[in-house]
mmCIF file with all atom_site columns, C-alpha atoms in Angstrom:
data_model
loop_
_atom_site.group_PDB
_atom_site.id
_atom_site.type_symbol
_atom_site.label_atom_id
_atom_site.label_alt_id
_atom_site.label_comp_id
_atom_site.label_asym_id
_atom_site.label_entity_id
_atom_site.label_seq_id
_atom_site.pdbx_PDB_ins_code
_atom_site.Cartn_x
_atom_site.Cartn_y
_atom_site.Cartn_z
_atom_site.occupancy
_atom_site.B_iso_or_equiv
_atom_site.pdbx_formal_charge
_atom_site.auth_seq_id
_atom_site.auth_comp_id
_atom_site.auth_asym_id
_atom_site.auth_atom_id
_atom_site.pdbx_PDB_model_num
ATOM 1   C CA . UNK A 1 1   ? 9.988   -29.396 -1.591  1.00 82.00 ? 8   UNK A CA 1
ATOM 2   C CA . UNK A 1 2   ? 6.613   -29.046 -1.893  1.00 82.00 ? 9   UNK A CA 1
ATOM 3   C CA . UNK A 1 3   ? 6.677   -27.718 1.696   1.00 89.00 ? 10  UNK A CA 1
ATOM 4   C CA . UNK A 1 4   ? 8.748   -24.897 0.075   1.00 91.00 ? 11  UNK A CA 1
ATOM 5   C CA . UNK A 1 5   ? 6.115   -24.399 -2.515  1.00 89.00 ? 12  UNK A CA 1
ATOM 6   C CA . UNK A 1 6   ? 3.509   -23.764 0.391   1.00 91.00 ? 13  UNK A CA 1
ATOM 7   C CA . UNK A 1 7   ? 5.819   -20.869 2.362   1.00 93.00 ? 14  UNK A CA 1
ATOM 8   C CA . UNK A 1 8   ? 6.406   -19.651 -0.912  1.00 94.00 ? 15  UNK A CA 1
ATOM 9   C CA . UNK A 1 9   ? 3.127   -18.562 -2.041  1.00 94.00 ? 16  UNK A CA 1
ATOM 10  C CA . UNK A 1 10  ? 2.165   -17.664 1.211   1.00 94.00 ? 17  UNK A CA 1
ATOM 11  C CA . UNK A 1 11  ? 4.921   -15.011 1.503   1.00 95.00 ? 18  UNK A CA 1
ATOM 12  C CA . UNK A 1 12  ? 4.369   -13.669 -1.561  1.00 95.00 ? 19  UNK A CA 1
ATOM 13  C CA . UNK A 1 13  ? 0.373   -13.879 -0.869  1.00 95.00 ? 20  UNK A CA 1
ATOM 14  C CA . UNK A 1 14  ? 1.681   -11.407 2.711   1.00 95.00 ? 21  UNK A CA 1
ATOM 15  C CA . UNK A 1 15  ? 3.457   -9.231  0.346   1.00 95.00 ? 22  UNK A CA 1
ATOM 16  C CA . UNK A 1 16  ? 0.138   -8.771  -1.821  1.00 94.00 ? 23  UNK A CA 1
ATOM 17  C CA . UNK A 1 17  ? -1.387  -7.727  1.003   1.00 94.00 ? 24  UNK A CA 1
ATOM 18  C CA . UNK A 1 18  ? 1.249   -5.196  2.011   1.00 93.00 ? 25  UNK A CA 1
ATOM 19  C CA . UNK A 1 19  ? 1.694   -3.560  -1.065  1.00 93.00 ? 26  UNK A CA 1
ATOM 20  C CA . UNK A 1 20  ? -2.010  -2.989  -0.997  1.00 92.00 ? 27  UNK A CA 1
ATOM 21  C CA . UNK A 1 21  ? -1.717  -1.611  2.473   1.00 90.00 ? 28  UNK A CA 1
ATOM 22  C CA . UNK A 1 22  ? 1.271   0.497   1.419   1.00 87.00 ? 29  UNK A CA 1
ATOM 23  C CA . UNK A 1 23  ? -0.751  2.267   -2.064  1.00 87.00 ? 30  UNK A CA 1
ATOM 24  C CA . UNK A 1 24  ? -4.255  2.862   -0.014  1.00 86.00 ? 31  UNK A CA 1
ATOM 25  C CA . UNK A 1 25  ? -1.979  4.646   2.790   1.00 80.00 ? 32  UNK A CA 1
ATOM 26  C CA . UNK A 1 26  ? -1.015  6.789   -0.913  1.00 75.00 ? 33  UNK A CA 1
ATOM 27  C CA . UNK A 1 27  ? -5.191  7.456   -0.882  1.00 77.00 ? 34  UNK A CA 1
ATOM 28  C CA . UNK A 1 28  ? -5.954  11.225  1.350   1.00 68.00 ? 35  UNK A CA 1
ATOM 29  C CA . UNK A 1 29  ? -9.263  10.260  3.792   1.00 69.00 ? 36  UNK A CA 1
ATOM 30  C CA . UNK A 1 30  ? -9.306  13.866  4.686   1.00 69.00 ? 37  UNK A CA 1
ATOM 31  C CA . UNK A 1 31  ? -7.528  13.579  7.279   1.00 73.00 ? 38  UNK A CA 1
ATOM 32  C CA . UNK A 1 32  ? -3.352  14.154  7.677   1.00 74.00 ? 39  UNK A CA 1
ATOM 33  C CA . UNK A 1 33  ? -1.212  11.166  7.286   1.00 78.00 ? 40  UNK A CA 1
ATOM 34  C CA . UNK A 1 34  ? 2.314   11.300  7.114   1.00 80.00 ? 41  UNK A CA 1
ATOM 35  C CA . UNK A 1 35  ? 2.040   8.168   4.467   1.00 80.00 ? 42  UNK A CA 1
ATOM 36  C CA . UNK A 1 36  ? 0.553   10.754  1.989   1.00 81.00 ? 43  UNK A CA 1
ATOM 37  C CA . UNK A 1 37  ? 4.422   12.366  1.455   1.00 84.00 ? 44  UNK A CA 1
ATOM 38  C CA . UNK A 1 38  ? 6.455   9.070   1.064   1.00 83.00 ? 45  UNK A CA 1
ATOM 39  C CA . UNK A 1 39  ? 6.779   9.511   -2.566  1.00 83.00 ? 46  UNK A CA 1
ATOM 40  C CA . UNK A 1 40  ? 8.080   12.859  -2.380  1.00 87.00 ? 47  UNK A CA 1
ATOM 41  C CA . UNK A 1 41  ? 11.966  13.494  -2.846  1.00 90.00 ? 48  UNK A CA 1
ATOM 42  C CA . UNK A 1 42  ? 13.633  16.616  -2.320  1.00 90.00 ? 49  UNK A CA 1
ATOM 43  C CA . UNK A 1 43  ? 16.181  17.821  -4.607  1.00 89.00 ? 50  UNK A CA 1
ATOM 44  C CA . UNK A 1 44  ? 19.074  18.244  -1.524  1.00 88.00 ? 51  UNK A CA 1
ATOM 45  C CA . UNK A 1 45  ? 22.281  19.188  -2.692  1.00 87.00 ? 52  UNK A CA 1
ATOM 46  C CA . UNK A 1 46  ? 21.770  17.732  -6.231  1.00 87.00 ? 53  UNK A CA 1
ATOM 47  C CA . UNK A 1 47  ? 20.537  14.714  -5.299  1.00 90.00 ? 54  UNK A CA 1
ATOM 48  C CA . UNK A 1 48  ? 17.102  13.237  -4.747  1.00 91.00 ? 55  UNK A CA 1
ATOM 49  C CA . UNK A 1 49  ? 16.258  12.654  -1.222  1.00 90.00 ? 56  UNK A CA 1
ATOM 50  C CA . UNK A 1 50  ? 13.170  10.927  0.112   1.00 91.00 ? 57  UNK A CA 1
ATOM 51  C CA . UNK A 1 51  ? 11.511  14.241  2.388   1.00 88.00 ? 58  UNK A CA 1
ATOM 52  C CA . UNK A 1 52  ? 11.086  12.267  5.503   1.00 86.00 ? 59  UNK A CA 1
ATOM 53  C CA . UNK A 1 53  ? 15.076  11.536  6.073   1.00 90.00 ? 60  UNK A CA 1
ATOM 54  C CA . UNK A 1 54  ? 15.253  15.690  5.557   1.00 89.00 ? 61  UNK A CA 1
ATOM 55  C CA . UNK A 1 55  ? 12.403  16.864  7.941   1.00 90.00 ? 62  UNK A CA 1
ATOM 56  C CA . UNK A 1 56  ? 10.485  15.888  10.560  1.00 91.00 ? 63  UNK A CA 1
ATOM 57  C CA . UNK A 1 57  ? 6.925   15.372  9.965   1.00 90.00 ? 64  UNK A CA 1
ATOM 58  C CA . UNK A 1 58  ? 3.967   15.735  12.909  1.00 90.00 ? 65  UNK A CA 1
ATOM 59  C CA . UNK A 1 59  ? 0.058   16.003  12.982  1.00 90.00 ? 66  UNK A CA 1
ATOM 60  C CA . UNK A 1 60  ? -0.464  18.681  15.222  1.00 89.00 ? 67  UNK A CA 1
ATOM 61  C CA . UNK A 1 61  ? -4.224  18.841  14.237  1.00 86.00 ? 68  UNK A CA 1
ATOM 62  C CA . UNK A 1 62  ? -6.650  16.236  12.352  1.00 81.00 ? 69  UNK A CA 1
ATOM 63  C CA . UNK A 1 63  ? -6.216  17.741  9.073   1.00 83.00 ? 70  UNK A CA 1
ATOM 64  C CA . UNK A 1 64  ? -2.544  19.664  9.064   1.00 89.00 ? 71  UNK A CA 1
ATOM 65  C CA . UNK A 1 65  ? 0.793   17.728  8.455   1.00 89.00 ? 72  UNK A CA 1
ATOM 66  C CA . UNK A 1 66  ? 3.794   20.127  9.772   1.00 92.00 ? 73  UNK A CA 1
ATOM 67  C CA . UNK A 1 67  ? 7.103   19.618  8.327   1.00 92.00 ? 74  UNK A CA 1
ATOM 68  C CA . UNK A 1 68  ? 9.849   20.498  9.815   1.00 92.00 ? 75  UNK A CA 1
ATOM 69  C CA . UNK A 1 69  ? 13.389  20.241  7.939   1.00 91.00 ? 76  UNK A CA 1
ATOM 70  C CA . UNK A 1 70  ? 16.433  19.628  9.901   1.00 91.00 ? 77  UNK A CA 1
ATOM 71  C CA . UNK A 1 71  ? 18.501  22.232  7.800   1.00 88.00 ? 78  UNK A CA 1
ATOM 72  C CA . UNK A 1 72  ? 16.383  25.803  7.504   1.00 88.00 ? 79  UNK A CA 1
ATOM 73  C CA . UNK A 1 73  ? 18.137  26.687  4.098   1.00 88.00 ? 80  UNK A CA 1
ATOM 74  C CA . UNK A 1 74  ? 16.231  23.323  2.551   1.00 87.00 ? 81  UNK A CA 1
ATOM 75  C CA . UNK A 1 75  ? 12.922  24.778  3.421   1.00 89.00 ? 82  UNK A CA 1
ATOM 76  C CA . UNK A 1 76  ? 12.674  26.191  -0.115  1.00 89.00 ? 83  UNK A CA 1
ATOM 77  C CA . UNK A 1 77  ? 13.334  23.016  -1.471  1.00 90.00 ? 84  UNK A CA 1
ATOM 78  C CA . UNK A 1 78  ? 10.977  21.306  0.571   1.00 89.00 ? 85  UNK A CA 1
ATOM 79  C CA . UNK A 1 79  ? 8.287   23.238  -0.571  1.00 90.00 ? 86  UNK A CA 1
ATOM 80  C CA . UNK A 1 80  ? 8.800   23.223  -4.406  1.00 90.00 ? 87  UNK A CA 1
ATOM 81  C CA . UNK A 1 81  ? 9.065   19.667  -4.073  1.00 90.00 ? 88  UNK A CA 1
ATOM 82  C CA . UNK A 1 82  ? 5.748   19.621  -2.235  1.00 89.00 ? 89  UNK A CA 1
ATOM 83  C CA . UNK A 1 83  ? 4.415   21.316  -5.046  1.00 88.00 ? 90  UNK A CA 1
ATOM 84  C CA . UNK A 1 84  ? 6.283   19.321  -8.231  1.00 88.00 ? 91  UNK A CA 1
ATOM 85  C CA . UNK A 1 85  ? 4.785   15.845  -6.425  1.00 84.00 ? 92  UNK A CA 1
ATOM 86  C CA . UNK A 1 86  ? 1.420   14.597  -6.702  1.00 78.00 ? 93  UNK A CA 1
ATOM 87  C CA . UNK A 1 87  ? 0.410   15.385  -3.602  1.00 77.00 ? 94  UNK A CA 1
ATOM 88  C CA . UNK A 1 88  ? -2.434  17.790  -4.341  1.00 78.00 ? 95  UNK A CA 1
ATOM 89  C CA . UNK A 1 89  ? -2.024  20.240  -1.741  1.00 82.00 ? 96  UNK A CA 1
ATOM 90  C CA . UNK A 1 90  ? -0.227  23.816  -1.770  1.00 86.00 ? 97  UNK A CA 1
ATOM 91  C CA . UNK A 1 91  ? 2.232   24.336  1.087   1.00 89.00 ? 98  UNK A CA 1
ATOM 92  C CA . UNK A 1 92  ? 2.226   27.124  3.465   1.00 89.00 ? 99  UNK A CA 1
ATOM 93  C CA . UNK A 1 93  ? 5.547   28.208  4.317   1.00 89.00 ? 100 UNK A CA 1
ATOM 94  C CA . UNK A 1 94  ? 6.349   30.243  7.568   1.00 89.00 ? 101 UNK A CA 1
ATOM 95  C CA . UNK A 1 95  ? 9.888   30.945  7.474   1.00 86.00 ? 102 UNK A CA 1
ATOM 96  C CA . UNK A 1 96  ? 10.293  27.838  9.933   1.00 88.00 ? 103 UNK A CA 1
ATOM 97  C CA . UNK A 1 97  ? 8.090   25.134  9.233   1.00 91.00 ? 104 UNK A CA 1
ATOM 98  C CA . UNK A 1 98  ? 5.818   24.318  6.470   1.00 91.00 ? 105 UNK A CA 1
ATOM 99  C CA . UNK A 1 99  ? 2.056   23.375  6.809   1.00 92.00 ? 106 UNK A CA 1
ATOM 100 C CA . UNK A 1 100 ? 0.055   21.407  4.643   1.00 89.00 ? 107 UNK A CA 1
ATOM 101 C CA . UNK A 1 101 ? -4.099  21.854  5.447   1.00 88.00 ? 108 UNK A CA 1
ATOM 102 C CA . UNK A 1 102 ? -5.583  18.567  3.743   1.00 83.00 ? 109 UNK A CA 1
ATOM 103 C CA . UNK A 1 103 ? -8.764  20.024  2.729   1.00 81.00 ? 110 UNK A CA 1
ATOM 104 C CA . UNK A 1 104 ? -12.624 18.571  3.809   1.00 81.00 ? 111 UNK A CA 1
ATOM 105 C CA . UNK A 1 105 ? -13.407 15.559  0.906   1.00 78.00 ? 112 UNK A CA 1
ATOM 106 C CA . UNK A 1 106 ? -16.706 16.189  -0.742  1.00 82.00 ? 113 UNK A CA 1
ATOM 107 C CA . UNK A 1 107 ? -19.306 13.061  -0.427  1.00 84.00 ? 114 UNK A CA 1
ATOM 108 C CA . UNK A 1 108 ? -18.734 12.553  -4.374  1.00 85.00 ? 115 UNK A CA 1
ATOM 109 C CA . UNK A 1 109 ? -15.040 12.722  -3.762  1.00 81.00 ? 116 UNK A CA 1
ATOM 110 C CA . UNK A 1 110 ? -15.489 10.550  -0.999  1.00 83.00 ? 117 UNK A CA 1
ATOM 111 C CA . UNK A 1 111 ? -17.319 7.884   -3.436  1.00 85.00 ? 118 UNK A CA 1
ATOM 112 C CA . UNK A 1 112 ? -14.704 8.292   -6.158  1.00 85.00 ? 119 UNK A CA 1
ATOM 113 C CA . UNK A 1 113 ? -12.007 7.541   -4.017  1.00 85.00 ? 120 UNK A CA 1
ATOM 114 C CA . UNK A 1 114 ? -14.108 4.343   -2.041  1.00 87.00 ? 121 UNK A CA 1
ATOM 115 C CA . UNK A 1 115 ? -14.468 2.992   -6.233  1.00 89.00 ? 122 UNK A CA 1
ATOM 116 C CA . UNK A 1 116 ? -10.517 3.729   -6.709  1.00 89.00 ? 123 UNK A CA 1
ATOM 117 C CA . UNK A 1 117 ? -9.838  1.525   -3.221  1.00 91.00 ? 124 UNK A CA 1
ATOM 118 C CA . UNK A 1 118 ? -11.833 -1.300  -4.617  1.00 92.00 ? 125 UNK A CA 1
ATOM 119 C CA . UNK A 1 119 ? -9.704  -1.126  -7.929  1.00 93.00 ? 126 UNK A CA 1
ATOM 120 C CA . UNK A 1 120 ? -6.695  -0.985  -5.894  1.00 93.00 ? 127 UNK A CA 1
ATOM 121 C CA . UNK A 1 121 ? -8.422  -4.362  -3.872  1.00 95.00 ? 128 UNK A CA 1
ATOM 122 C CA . UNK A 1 122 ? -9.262  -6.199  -7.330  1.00 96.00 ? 129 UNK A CA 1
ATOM 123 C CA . UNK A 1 123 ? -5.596  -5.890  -8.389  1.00 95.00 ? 130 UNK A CA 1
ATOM 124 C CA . UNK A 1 124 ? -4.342  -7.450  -4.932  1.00 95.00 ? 131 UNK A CA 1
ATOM 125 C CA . UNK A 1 125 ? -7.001  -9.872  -5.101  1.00 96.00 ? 132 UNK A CA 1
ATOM 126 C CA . UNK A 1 126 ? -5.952  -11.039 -8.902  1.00 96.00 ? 133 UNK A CA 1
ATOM 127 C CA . UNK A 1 127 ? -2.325  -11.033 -7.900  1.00 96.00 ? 134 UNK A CA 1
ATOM 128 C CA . UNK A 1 128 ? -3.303  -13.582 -5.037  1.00 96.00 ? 135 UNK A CA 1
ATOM 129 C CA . UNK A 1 129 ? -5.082  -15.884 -7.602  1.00 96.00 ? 136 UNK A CA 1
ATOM 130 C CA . UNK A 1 130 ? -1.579  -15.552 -9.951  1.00 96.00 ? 137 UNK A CA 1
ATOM 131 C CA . UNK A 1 131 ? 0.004   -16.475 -7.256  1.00 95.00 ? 138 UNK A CA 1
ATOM 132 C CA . UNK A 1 132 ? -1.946  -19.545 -6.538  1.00 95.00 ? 139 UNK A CA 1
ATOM 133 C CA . UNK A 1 133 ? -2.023  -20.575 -9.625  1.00 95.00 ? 140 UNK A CA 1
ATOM 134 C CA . UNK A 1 134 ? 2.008   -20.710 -10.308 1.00 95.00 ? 141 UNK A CA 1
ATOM 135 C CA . UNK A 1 135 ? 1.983   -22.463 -6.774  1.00 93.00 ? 142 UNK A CA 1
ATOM 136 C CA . UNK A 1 136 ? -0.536  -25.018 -7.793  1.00 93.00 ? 143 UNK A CA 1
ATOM 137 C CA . UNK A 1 137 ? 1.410   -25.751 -11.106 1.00 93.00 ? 144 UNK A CA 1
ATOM 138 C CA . UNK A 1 138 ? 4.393   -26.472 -9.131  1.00 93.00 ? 145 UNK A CA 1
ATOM 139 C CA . UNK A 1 139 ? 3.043   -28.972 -7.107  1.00 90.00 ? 146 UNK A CA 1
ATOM 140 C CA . UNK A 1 140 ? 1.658   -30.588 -10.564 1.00 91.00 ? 147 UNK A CA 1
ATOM 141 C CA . UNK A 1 141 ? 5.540   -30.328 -11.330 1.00 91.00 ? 148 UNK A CA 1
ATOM 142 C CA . UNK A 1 142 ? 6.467   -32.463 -8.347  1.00 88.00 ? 149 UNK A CA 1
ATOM 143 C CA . UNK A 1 143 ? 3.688   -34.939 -8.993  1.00 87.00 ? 150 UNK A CA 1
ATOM 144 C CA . UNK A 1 144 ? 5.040   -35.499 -12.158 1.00 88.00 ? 151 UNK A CA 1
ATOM 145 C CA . UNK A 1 145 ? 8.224   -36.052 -11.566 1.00 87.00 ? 152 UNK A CA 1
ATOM 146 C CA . UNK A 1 146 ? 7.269   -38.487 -8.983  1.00 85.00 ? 153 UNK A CA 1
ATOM 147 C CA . UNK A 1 147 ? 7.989   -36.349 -6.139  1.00 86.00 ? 154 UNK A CA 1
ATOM 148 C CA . UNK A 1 148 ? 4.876   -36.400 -4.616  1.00 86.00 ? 155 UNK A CA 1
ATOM 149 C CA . UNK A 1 149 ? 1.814   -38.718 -4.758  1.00 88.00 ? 156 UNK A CA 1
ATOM 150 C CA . UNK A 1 150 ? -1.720  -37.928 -6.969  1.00 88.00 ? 157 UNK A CA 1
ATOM 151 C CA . UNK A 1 151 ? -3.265  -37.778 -2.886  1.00 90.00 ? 158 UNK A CA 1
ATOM 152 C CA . UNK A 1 152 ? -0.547  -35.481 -1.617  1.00 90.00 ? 159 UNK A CA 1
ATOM 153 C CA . UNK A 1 153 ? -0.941  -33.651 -4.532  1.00 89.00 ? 160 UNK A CA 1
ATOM 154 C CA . UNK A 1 154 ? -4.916  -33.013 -4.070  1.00 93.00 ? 161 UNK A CA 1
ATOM 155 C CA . UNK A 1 155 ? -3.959  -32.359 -0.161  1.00 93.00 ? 162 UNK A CA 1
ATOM 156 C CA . UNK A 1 156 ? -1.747  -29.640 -1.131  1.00 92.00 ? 163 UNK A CA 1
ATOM 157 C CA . UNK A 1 157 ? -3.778  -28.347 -3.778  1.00 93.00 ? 164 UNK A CA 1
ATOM 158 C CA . UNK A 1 158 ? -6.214  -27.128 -0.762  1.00 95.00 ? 165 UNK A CA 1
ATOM 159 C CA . UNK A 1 159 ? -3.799  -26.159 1.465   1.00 94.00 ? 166 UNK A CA 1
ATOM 160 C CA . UNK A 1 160 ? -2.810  -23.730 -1.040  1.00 94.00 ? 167 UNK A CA 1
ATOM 161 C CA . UNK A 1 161 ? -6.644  -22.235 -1.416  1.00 95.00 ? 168 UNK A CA 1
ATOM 162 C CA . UNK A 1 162 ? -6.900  -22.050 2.457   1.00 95.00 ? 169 UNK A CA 1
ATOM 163 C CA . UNK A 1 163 ? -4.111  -19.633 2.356   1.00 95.00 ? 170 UNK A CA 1
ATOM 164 C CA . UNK A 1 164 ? -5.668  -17.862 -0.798  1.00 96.00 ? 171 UNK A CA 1
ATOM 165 C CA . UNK A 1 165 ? -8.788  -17.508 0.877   1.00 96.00 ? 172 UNK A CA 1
ATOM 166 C CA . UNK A 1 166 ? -7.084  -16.226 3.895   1.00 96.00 ? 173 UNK A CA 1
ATOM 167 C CA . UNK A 1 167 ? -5.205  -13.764 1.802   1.00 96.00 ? 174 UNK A CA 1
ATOM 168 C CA . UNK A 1 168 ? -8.423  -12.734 -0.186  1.00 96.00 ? 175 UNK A CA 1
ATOM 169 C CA . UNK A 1 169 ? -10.026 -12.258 3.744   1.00 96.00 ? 176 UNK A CA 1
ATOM 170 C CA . UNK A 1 170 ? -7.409  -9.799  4.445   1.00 96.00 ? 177 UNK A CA 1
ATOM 171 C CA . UNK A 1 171 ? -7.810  -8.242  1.798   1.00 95.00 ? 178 UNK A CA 1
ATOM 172 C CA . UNK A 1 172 ? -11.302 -7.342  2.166   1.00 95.00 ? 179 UNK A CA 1
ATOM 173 C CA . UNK A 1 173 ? -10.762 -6.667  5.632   1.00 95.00 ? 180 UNK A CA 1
ATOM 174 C CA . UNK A 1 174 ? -8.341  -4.043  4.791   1.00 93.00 ? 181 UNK A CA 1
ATOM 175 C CA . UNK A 1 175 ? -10.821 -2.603  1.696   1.00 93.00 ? 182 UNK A CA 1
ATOM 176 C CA . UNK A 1 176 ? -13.245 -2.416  4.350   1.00 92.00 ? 183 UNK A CA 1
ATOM 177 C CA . UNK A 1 177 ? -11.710 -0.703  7.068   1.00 90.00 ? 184 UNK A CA 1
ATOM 178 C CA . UNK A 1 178 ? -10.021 1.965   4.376   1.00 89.00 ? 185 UNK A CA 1
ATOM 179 C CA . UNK A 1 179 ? -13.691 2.540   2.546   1.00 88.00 ? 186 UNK A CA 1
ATOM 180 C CA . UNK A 1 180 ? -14.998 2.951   5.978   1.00 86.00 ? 187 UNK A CA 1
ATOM 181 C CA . UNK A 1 181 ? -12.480 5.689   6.852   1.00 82.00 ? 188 UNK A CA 1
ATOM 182 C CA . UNK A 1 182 ? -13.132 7.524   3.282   1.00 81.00 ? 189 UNK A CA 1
ATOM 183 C CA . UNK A 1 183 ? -16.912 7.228   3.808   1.00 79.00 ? 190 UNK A CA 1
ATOM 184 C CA . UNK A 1 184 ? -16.493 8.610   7.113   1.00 75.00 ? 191 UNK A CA 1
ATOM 185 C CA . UNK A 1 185 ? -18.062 12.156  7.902   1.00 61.00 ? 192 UNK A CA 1
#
């Protein structure tokens, strides 16, 4: 059981980590990434469809993303829900293909958005200690009931911050290597 407890809170300690990975991905460096359009849906035949099952998206340069819808008749569609998301960026439409130029970030933009990535790393980091903490209880569950001893108990208790502090080191890590991108000239 208390085994379980472990696997538990690391798992959901990963996750943490993921879902911060996922929402920096959200965060434009200045240069194109397809993550940047994941939230937008399409309105396709009357019903909301994530953009990236509808077109195919490529970098041809550093800064441009190029969709390319499947069906040429969406291509409208595409675009106006380019421009409804929160995206930032106006489309240019060719007839074929649509082009999004992600524009050069200022150095104060640049700074802004560095600040916004540690917010995003505080959260994951206090989501981490939440997690700890309802894993630590648990085990203080089991030792009450008798299920494990006051020493296994104390054993597991660090077991539990070696994987928090793991998680917390990964987190960091992946501040770091998005801050360095967005600081990045």
């Amino acid at each position: 059981m208390a085994q379980e407890v472990l696997t538990a809170a690391a798992d959901r300690m990963k996750k943490s980590e993921e879902s911060l990975q996922r929402e920096l991905g959200y965060i434009r460096a200045g240069r194109a990434n397809a993550s940047i359009l994941d939230r937008v849906e399409v309105m396709y035949y009357g019903a909301p469809t994530p953009l990236n099952q509808l077109a195919q998206i490529s970098i041809p340069e550093a800064r441009v993303l190029m969709i390319t819808p499947f069906d040429k008749n969406s291509l409208e569609d595409v675009e106006k829900a380019i421009l409804a998301s929160d995206v930032g960026i106006s489309p240019a439409n060719d007839g074929n293909v649509i082009r999004l130029v992600i524009p050069q970030l200022t150095e104060e933009r640049r700074k802004e958005l560095a600040k916004e990535v540690g917010k995003y790393a505080e959260n994951a980091k206090v989501a981490v200690r939440n997690i700890r903490r309802d894993a630590i209880d648990e085990l203080k569950k089991l030792e009450k009931d008798k299920e494990i001893s006051e020493d296994e108990l104390r054993t597991l208790e660090k077991k539990v911050q070696d994987i928090t502090d793991k998680s917390t080191a990964r987190i960091d890590e992946i501040t770091a290597a998005k801050e360095e991108e967005l600081l990045e000239v």
